[in-house]
Coordinates of N, CA, C and O in Angstrom, one line a residue:
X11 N -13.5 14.9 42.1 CA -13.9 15.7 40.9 C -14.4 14.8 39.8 O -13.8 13.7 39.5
X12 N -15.5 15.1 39.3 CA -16.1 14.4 38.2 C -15.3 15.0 36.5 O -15.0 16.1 36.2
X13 N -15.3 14.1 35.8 CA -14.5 14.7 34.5 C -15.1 16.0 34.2 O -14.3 16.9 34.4
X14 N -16.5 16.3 33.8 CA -16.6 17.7 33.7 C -15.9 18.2 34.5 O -14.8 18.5 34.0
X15 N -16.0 18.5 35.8 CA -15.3 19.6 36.8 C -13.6 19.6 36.2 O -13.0 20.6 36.0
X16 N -13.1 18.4 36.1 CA -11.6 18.5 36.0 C -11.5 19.3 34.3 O -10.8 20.3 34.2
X17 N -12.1 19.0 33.6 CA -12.0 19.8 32.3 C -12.0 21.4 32.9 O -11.2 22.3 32.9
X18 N -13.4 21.3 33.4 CA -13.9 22.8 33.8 C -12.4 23.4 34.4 O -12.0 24.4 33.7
X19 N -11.8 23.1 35.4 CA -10.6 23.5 36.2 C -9.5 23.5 35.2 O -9.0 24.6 35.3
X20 N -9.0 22.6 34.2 CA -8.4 22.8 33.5 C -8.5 24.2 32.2 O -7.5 24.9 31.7
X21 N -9.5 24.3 32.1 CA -9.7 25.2 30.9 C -9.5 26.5 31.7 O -8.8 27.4 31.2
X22 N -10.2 26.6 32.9 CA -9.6 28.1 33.9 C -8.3 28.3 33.8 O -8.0 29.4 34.1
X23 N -6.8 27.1 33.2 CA -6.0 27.9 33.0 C -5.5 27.9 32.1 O -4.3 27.7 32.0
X24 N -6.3 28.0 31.1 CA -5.5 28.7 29.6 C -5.5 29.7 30.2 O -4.4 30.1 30.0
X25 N -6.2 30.8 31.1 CA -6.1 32.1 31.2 C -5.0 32.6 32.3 O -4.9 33.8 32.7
X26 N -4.4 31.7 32.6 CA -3.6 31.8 33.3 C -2.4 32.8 33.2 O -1.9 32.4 32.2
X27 N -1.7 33.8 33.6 CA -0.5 34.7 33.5 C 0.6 33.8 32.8 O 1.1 34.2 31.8
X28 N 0.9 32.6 33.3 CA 2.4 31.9 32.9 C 1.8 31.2 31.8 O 0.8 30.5 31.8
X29 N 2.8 31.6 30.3 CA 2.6 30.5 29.2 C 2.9 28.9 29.2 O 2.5 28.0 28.4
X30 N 3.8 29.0 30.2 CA 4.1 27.3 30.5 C 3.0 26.7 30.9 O 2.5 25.8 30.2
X31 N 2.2 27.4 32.4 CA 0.8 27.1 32.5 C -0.3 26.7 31.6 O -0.8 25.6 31.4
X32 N -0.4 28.3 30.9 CA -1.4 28.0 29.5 C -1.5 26.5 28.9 O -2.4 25.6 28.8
X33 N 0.3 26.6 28.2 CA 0.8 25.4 27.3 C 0.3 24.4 27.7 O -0.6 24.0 27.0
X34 N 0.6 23.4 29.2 CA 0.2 22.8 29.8 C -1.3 22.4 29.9 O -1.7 21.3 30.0
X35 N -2.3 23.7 29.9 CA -3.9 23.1 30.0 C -4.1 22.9 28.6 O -4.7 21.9 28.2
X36 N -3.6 24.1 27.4 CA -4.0 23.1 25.9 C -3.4 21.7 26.2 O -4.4 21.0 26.1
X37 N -2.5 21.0 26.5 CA -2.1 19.9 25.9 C -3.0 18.8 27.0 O -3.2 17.6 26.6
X38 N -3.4 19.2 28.1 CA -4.0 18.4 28.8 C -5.6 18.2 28.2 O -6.1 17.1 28.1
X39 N -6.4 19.2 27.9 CA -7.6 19.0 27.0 C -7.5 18.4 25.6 O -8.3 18.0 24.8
X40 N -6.1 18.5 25.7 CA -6.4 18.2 23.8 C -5.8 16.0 24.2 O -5.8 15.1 23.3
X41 N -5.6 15.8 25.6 CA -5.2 14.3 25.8 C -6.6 14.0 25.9 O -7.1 13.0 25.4
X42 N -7.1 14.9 26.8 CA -8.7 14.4 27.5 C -9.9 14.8 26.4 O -11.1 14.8 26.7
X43 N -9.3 15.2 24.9 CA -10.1 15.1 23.7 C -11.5 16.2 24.1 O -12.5 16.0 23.4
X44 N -11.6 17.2 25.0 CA -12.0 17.9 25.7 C -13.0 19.2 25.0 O -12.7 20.4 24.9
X45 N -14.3 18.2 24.6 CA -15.2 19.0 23.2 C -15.3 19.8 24.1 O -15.0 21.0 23.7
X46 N -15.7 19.7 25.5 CA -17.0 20.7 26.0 C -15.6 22.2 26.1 O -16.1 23.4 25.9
X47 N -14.8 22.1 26.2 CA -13.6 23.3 25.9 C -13.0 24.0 25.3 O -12.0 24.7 25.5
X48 N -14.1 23.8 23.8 CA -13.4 24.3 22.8 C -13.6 25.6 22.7 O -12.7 26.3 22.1
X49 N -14.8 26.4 23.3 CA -14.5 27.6 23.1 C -13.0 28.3 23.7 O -12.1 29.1 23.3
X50 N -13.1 27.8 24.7 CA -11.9 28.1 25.5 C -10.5 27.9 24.7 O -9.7 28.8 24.7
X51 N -10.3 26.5 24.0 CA -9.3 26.1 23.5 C -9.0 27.3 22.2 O -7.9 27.8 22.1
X52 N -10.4 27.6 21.2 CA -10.2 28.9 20.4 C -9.6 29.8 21.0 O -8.7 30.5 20.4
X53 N -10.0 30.1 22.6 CA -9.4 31.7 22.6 C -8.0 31.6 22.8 O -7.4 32.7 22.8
X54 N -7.2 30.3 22.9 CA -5.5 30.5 23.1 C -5.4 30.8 21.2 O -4.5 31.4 20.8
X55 N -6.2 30.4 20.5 CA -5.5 30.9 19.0 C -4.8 32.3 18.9 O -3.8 32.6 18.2
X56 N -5.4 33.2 19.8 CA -4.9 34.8 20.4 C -3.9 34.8 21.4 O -3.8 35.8 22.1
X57 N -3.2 33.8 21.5 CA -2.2 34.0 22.9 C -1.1 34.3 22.1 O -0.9 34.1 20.9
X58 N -0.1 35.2 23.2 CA 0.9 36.2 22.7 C 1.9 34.8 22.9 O 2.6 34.7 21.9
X59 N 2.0 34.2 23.3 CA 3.0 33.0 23.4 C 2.2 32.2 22.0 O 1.1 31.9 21.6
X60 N 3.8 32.1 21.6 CA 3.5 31.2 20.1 C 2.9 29.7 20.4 O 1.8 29.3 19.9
X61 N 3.4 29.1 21.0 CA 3.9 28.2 21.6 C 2.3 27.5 22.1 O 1.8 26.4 22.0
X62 N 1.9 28.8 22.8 CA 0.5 28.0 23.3 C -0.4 27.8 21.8 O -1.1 26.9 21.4
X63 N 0.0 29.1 21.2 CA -1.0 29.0 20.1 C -0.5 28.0 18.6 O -1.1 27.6 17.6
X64 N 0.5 28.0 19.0 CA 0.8 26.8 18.1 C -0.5 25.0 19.0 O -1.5 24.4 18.8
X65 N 0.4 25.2 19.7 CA -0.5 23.7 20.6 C -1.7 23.9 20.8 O -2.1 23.0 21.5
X66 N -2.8 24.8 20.5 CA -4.2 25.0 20.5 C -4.6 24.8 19.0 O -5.8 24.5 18.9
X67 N -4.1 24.9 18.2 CA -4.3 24.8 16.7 C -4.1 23.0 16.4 O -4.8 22.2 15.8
X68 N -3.1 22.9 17.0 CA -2.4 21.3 16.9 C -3.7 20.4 18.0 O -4.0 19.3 17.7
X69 N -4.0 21.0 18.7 CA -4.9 20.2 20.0 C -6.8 20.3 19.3 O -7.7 19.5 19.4
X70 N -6.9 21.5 18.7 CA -8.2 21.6 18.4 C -8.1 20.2 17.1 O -8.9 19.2 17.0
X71 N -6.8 20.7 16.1 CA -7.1 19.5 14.6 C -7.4 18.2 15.4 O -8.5 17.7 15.3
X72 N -6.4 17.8 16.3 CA -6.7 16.3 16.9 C -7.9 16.0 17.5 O -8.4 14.8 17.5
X73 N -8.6 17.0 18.1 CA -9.8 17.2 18.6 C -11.1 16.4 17.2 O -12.0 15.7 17.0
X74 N -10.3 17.3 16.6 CA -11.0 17.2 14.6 C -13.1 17.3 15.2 O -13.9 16.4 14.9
X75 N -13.4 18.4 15.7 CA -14.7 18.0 16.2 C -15.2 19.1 15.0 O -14.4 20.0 14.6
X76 N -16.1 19.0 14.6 CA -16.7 20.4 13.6 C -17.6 21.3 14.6 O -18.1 22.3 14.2
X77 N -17.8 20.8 15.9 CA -18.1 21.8 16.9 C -17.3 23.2 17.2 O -17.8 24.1 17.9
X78 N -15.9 23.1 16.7 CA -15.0 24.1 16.9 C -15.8 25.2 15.8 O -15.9 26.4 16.1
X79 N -16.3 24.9 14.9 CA -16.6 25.7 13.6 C -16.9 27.1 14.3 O -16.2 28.1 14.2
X80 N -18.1 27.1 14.9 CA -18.9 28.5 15.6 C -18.2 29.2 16.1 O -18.2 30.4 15.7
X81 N -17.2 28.7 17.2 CA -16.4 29.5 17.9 C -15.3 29.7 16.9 O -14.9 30.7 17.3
X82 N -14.6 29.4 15.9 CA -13.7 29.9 15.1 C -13.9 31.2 14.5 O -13.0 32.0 14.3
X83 N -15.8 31.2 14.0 CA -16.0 32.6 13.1 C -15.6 33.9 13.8 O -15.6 35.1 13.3
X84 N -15.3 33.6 14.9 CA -14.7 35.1 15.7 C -13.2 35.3 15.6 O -12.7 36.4 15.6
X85 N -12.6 34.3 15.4 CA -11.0 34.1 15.1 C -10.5 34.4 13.6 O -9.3 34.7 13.2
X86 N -12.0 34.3 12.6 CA -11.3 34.4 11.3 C -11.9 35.4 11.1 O -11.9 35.6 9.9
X87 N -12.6 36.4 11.8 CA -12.9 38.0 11.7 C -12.0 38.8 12.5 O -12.6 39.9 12.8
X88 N -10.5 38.7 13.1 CA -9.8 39.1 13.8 C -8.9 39.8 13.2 O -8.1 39.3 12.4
X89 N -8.9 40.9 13.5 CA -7.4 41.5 12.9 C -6.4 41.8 12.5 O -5.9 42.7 11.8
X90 N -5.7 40.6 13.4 CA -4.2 39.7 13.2 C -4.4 38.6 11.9 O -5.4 37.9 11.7
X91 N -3.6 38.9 11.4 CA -3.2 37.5 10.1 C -2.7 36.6 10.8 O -2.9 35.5 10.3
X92 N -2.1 36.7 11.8 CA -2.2 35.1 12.6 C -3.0 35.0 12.9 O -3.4 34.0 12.2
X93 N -4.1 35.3 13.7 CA -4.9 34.9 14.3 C -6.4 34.1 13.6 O -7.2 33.3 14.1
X94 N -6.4 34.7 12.6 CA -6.8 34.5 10.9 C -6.6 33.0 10.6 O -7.4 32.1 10.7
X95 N -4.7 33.0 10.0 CA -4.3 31.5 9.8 C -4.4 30.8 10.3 O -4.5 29.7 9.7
X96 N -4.4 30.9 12.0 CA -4.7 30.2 13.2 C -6.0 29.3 13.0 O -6.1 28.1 13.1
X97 N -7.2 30.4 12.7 CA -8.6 29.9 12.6 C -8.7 28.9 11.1 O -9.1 27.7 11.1
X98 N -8.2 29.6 10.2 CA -8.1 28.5 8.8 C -7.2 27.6 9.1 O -7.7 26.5 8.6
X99 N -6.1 27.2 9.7 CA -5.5 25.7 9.8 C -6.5 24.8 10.7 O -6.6 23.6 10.5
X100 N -7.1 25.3 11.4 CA -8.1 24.6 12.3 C -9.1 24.0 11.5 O -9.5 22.9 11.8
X101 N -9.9 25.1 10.1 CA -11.0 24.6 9.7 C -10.2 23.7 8.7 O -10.3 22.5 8.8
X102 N -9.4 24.3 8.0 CA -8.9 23.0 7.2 C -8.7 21.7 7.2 O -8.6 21.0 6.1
X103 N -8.6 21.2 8.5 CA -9.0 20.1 9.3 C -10.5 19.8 9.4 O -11.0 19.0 8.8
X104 N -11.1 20.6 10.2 CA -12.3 19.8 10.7 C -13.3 20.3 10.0 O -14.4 19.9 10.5
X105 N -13.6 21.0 8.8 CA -14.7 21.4 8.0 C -15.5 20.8 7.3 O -14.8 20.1 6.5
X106 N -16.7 20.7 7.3 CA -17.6 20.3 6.2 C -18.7 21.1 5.6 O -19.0 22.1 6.2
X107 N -19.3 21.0 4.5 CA -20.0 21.6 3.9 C -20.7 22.2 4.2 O -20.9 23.3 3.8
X108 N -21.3 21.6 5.1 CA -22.9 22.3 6.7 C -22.1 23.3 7.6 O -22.7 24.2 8.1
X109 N -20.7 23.0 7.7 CA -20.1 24.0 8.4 C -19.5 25.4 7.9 O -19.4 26.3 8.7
X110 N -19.3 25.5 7.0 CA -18.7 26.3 5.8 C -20.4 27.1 6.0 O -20.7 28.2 6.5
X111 N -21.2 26.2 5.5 CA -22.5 27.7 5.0 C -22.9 28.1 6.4 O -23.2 29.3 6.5
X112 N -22.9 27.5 7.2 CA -23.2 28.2 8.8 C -22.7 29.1 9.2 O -23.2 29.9 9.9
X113 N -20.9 29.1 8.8 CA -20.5 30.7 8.7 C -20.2 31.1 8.2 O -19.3 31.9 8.4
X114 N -20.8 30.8 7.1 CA -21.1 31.9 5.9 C -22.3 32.6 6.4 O -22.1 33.8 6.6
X115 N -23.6 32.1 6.8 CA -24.5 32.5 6.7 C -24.2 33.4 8.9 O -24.8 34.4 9.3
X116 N -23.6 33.0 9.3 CA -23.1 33.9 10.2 C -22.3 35.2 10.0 O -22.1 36.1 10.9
X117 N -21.9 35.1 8.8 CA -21.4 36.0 8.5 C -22.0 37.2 7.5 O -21.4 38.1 7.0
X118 N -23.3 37.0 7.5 CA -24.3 37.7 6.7 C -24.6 39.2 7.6 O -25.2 40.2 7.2
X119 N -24.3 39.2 8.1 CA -24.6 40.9 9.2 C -23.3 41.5 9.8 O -23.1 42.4 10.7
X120 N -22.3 40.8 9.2 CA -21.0 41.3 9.5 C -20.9 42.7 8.3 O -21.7 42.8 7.4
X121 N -20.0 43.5 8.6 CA -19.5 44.7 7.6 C -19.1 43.9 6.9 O -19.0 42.7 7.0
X122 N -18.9 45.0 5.7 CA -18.5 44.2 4.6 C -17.6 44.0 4.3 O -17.4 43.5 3.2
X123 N -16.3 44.6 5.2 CA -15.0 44.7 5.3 C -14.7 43.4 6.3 O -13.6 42.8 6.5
X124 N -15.7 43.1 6.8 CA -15.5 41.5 8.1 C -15.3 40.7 7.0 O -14.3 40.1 6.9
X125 N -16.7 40.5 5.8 CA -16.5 39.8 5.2 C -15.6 39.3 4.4 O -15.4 38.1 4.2
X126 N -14.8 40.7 3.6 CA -13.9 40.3 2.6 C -12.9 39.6 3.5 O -12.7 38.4 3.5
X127 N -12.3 40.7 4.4 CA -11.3 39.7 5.3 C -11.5 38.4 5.7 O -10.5 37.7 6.0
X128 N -12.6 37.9 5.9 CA -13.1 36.4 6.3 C -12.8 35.5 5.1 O -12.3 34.4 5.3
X129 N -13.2 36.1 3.5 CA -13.4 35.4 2.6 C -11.9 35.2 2.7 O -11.3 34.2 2.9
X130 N -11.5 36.2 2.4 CA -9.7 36.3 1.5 C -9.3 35.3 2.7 O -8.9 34.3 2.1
X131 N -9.2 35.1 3.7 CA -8.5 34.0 4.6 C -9.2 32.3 4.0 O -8.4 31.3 3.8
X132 N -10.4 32.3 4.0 CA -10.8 31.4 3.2 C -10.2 30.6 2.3 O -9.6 29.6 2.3
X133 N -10.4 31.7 1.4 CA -9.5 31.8 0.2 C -8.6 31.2 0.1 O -8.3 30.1 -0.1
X134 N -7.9 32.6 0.4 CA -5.9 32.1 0.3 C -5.3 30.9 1.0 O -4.4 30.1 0.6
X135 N -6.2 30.9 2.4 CA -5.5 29.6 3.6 C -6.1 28.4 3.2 O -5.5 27.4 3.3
X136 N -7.2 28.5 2.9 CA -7.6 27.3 3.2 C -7.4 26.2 2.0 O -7.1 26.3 0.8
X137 N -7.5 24.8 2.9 CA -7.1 24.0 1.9 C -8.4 22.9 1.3 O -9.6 23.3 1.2
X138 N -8.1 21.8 1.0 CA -8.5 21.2 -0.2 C -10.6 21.1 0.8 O -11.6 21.3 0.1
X139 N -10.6 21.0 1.6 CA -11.3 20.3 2.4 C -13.0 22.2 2.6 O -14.2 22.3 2.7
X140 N -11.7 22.9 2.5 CA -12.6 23.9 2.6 C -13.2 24.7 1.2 O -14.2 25.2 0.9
X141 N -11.8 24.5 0.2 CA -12.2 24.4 -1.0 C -13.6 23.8 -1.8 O -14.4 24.4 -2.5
X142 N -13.7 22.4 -1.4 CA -14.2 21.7 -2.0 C -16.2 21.9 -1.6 O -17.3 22.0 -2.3
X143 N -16.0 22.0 0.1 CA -17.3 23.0 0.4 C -17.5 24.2 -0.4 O -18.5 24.4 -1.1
X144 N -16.5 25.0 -0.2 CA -16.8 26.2 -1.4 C -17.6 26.5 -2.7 O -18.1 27.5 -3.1
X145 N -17.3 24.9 -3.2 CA -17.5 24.8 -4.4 C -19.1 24.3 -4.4 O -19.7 24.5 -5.5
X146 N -19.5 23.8 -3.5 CA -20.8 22.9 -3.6 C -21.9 24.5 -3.1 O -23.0 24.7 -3.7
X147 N -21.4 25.3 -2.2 CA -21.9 26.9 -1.9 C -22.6 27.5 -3.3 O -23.7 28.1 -3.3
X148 N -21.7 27.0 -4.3 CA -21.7 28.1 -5.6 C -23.3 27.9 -6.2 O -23.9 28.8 -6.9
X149 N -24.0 26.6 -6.0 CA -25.5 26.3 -6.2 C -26.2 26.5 -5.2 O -27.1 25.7 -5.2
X150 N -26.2 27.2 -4.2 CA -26.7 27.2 -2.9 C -27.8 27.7 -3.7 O -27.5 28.2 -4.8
X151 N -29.2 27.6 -3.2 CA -30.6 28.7 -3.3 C -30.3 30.5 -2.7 O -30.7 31.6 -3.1
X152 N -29.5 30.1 -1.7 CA -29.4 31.7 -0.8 C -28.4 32.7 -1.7 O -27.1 32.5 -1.9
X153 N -29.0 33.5 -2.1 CA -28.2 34.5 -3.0 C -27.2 34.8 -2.2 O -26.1 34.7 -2.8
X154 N -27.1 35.2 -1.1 CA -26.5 35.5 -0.1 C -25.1 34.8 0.0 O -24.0 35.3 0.0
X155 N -25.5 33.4 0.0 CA -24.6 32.1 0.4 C -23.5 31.7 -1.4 O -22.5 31.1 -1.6
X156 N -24.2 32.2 -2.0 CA -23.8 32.1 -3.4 C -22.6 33.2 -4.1 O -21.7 33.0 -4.9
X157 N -23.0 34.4 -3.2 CA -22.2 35.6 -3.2 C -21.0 35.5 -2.7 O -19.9 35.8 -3.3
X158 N -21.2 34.9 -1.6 CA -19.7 34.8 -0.8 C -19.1 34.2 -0.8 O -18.0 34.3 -0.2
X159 N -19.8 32.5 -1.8 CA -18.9 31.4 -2.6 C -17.9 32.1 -3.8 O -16.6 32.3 -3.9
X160 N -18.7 32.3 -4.4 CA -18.2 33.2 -5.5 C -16.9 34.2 -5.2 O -16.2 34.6 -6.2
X161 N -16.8 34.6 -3.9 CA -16.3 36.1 -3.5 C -14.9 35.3 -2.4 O -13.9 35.9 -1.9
X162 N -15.2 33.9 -2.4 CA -14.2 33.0 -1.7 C -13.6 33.0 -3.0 O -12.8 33.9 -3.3
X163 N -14.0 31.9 -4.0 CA -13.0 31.0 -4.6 C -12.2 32.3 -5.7 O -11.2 32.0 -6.4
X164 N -13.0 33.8 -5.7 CA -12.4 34.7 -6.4 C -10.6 34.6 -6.2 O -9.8 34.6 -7.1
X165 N -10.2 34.6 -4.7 CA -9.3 34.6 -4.3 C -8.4 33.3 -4.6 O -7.2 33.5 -4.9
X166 N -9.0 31.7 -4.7 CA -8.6 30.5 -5.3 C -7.7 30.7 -6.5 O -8.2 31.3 -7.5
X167 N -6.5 30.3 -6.5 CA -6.0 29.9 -7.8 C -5.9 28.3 -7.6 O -5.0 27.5 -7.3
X168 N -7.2 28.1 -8.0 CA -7.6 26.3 -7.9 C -8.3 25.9 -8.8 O -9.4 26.4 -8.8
X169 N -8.0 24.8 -9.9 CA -8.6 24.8 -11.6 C -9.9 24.0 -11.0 O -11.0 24.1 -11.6
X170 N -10.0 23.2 -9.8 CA -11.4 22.9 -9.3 C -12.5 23.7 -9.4 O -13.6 23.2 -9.8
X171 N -12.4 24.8 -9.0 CA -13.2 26.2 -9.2 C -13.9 26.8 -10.5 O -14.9 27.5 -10.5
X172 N -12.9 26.2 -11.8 CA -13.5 26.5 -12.6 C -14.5 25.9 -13.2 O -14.8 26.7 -14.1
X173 N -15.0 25.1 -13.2 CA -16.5 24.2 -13.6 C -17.5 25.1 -13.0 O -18.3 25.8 -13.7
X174 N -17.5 24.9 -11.5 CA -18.6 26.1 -10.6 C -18.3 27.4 -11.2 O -19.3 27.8 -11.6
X175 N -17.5 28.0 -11.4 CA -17.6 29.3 -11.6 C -18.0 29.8 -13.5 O -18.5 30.9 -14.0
X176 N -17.6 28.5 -14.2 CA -18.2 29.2 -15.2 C -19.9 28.7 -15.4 O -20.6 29.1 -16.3
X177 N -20.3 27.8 -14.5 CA -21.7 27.4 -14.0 C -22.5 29.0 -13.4 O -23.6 29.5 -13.6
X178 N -21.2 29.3 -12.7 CA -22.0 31.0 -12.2 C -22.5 31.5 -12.9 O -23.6 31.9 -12.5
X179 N -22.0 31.7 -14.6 CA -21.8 32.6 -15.2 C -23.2 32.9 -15.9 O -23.4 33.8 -16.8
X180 N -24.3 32.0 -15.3 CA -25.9 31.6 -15.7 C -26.8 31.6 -14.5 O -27.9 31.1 -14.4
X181 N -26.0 32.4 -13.5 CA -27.1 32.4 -12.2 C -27.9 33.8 -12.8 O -27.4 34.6 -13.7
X182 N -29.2 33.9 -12.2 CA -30.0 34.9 -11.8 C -29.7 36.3 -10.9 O -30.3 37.4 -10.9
X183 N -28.4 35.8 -10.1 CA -28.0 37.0 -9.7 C -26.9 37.6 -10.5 O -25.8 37.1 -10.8
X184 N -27.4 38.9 -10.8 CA -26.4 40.0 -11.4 C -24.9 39.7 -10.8 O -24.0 39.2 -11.4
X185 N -25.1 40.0 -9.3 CA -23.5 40.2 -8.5 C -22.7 38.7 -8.9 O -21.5 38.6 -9.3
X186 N -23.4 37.7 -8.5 CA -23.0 36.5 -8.8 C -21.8 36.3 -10.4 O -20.7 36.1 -10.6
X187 N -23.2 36.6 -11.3 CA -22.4 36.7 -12.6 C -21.1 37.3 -12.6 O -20.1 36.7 -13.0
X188 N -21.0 38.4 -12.4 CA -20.3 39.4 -12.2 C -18.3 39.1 -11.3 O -17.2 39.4 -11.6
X189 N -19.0 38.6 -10.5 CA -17.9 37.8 -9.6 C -17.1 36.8 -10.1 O -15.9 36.9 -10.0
X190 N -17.7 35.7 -10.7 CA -17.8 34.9 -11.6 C -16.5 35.2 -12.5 O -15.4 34.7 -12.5
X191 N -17.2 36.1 -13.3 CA -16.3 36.8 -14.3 C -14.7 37.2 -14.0 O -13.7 36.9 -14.7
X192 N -14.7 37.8 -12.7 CA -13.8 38.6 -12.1 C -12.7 37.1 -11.6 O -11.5 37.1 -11.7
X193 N -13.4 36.2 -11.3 CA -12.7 35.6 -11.0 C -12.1 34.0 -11.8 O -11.0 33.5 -11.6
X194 N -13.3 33.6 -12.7 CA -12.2 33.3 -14.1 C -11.5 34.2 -14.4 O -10.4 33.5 -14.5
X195 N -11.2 35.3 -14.7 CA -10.5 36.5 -15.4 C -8.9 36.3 -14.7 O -8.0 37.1 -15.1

C-alpha cells in the first residue's frame, strides 16, 4: 500500500458501526497529519459518540491546516449547537482572514436563517483568531462581506470591535450603518 491508499483505507473507517473503530481512524490520521482526509475527519464532528467527536476536533486543530475551512461551512450551518461548537473550536484554531471571507462569501446564498445561525456561532464561539479576521471584514469593498462582519461582531462583547464598528458608522451602506449602531448599543 502506498500512503495515499493507507490514508484512503483509514478514513473508510470513521464510518465504521463501532465507535472504538471510528476513534481509532481519527487518531491514526490525525498521527499521519492526514490533509487529504479532512473532509472525512469534519464528518466525525457529527458522530453520536462524544469521544470520536471530541478526537476529530483535537486531530483536525493539530492538523492546524486552513484547508479544513470549506468543509467546516457545512458543520457551522448544522442544527446541533454541538455540532456548531464543534466547527468553531476547529476554526478558532486554524483561521485566517482569507478563510473567514471565503465563508462568508459561501455563505452568501444560504437562507437567512443559515446565516444568522452561522454568524451567532461566529460570534459567540469564536475566539481571538476569528475575531480579529472579523474585524479586518468590516472594510471589505463587498457590501455583502461587510454585512455579515457587522452582523458577527453584533453578537461580540469584545472592546476590539469597537474602533471597526464605530468606523461603520460612515459606510455607504444603510444596513451596515444600521448594524453598527445595534451593536455599539
Amino acid at each position: 500500500l502506498t500512503g495515499h491508499d493507507a490514508i484512503e483505507g483509514v478514513a473508510q473507517l470513521l464510518k465504521d458501526e463501532s465507535a472504538a473503530v471510528r476513534l481509532e481512524a481519527v487518531r491514526t490520521l490525525g498521527v499521519l497529519r492526514a490533509t487529504e482526509a479532512m473532509a472525512a475527519l469534519c464528518g466525525r464532528l457529527r458522530d453520536i459518540d462524544i469521544k470520536v467527536q471530541a478526537a476529530a476536533i483535537e486531530t483536525l486543530i493539530a492538523i492546524g491546516d486552513v484547508a479544513a475551512v470549506p468543509h467546516l461551512l457545512e458543520y457551522l450551518r448544522d442544527d446541533s449547537e454541538y455540532v456548531r461548537r464543534a466547527a468553531v473550536e476547529v476554526l478558532n484554531q486554524v483561521v485566517t482572514t482569507e478563510a473567514i471571507k471565503d465563508l462568508v462569501l459561501a455563505l452568501r446564498d444560504a437562507d437567512w436563517w443559515v446565516r444568522v445561525r452561522a454568524a451567532d456561532a461566529l460570534g459567540t464561539l469564536g475566539g481571538p483568531k476569528v475575531i480579529d479576521a472579523v474585524i479586518e471584514l468590516v472594510e471589505d469593498p463587498d457590501d455583502f462581506i461587510r454585512r455579515y462582519a457587522v452582523e458577527i461582531l453584533n453578537t461580540v462583547p469584545d472592546t476590539r470591535a469597537v474602533e471597526p464598528l464605530i468606523r461603520a458608522l460612515e459606510d455607504h451602506d444603510w444596513w451596515v450603518r444600521e448594524r453598527a449602531i445595534d451593536a455599539l448599543a
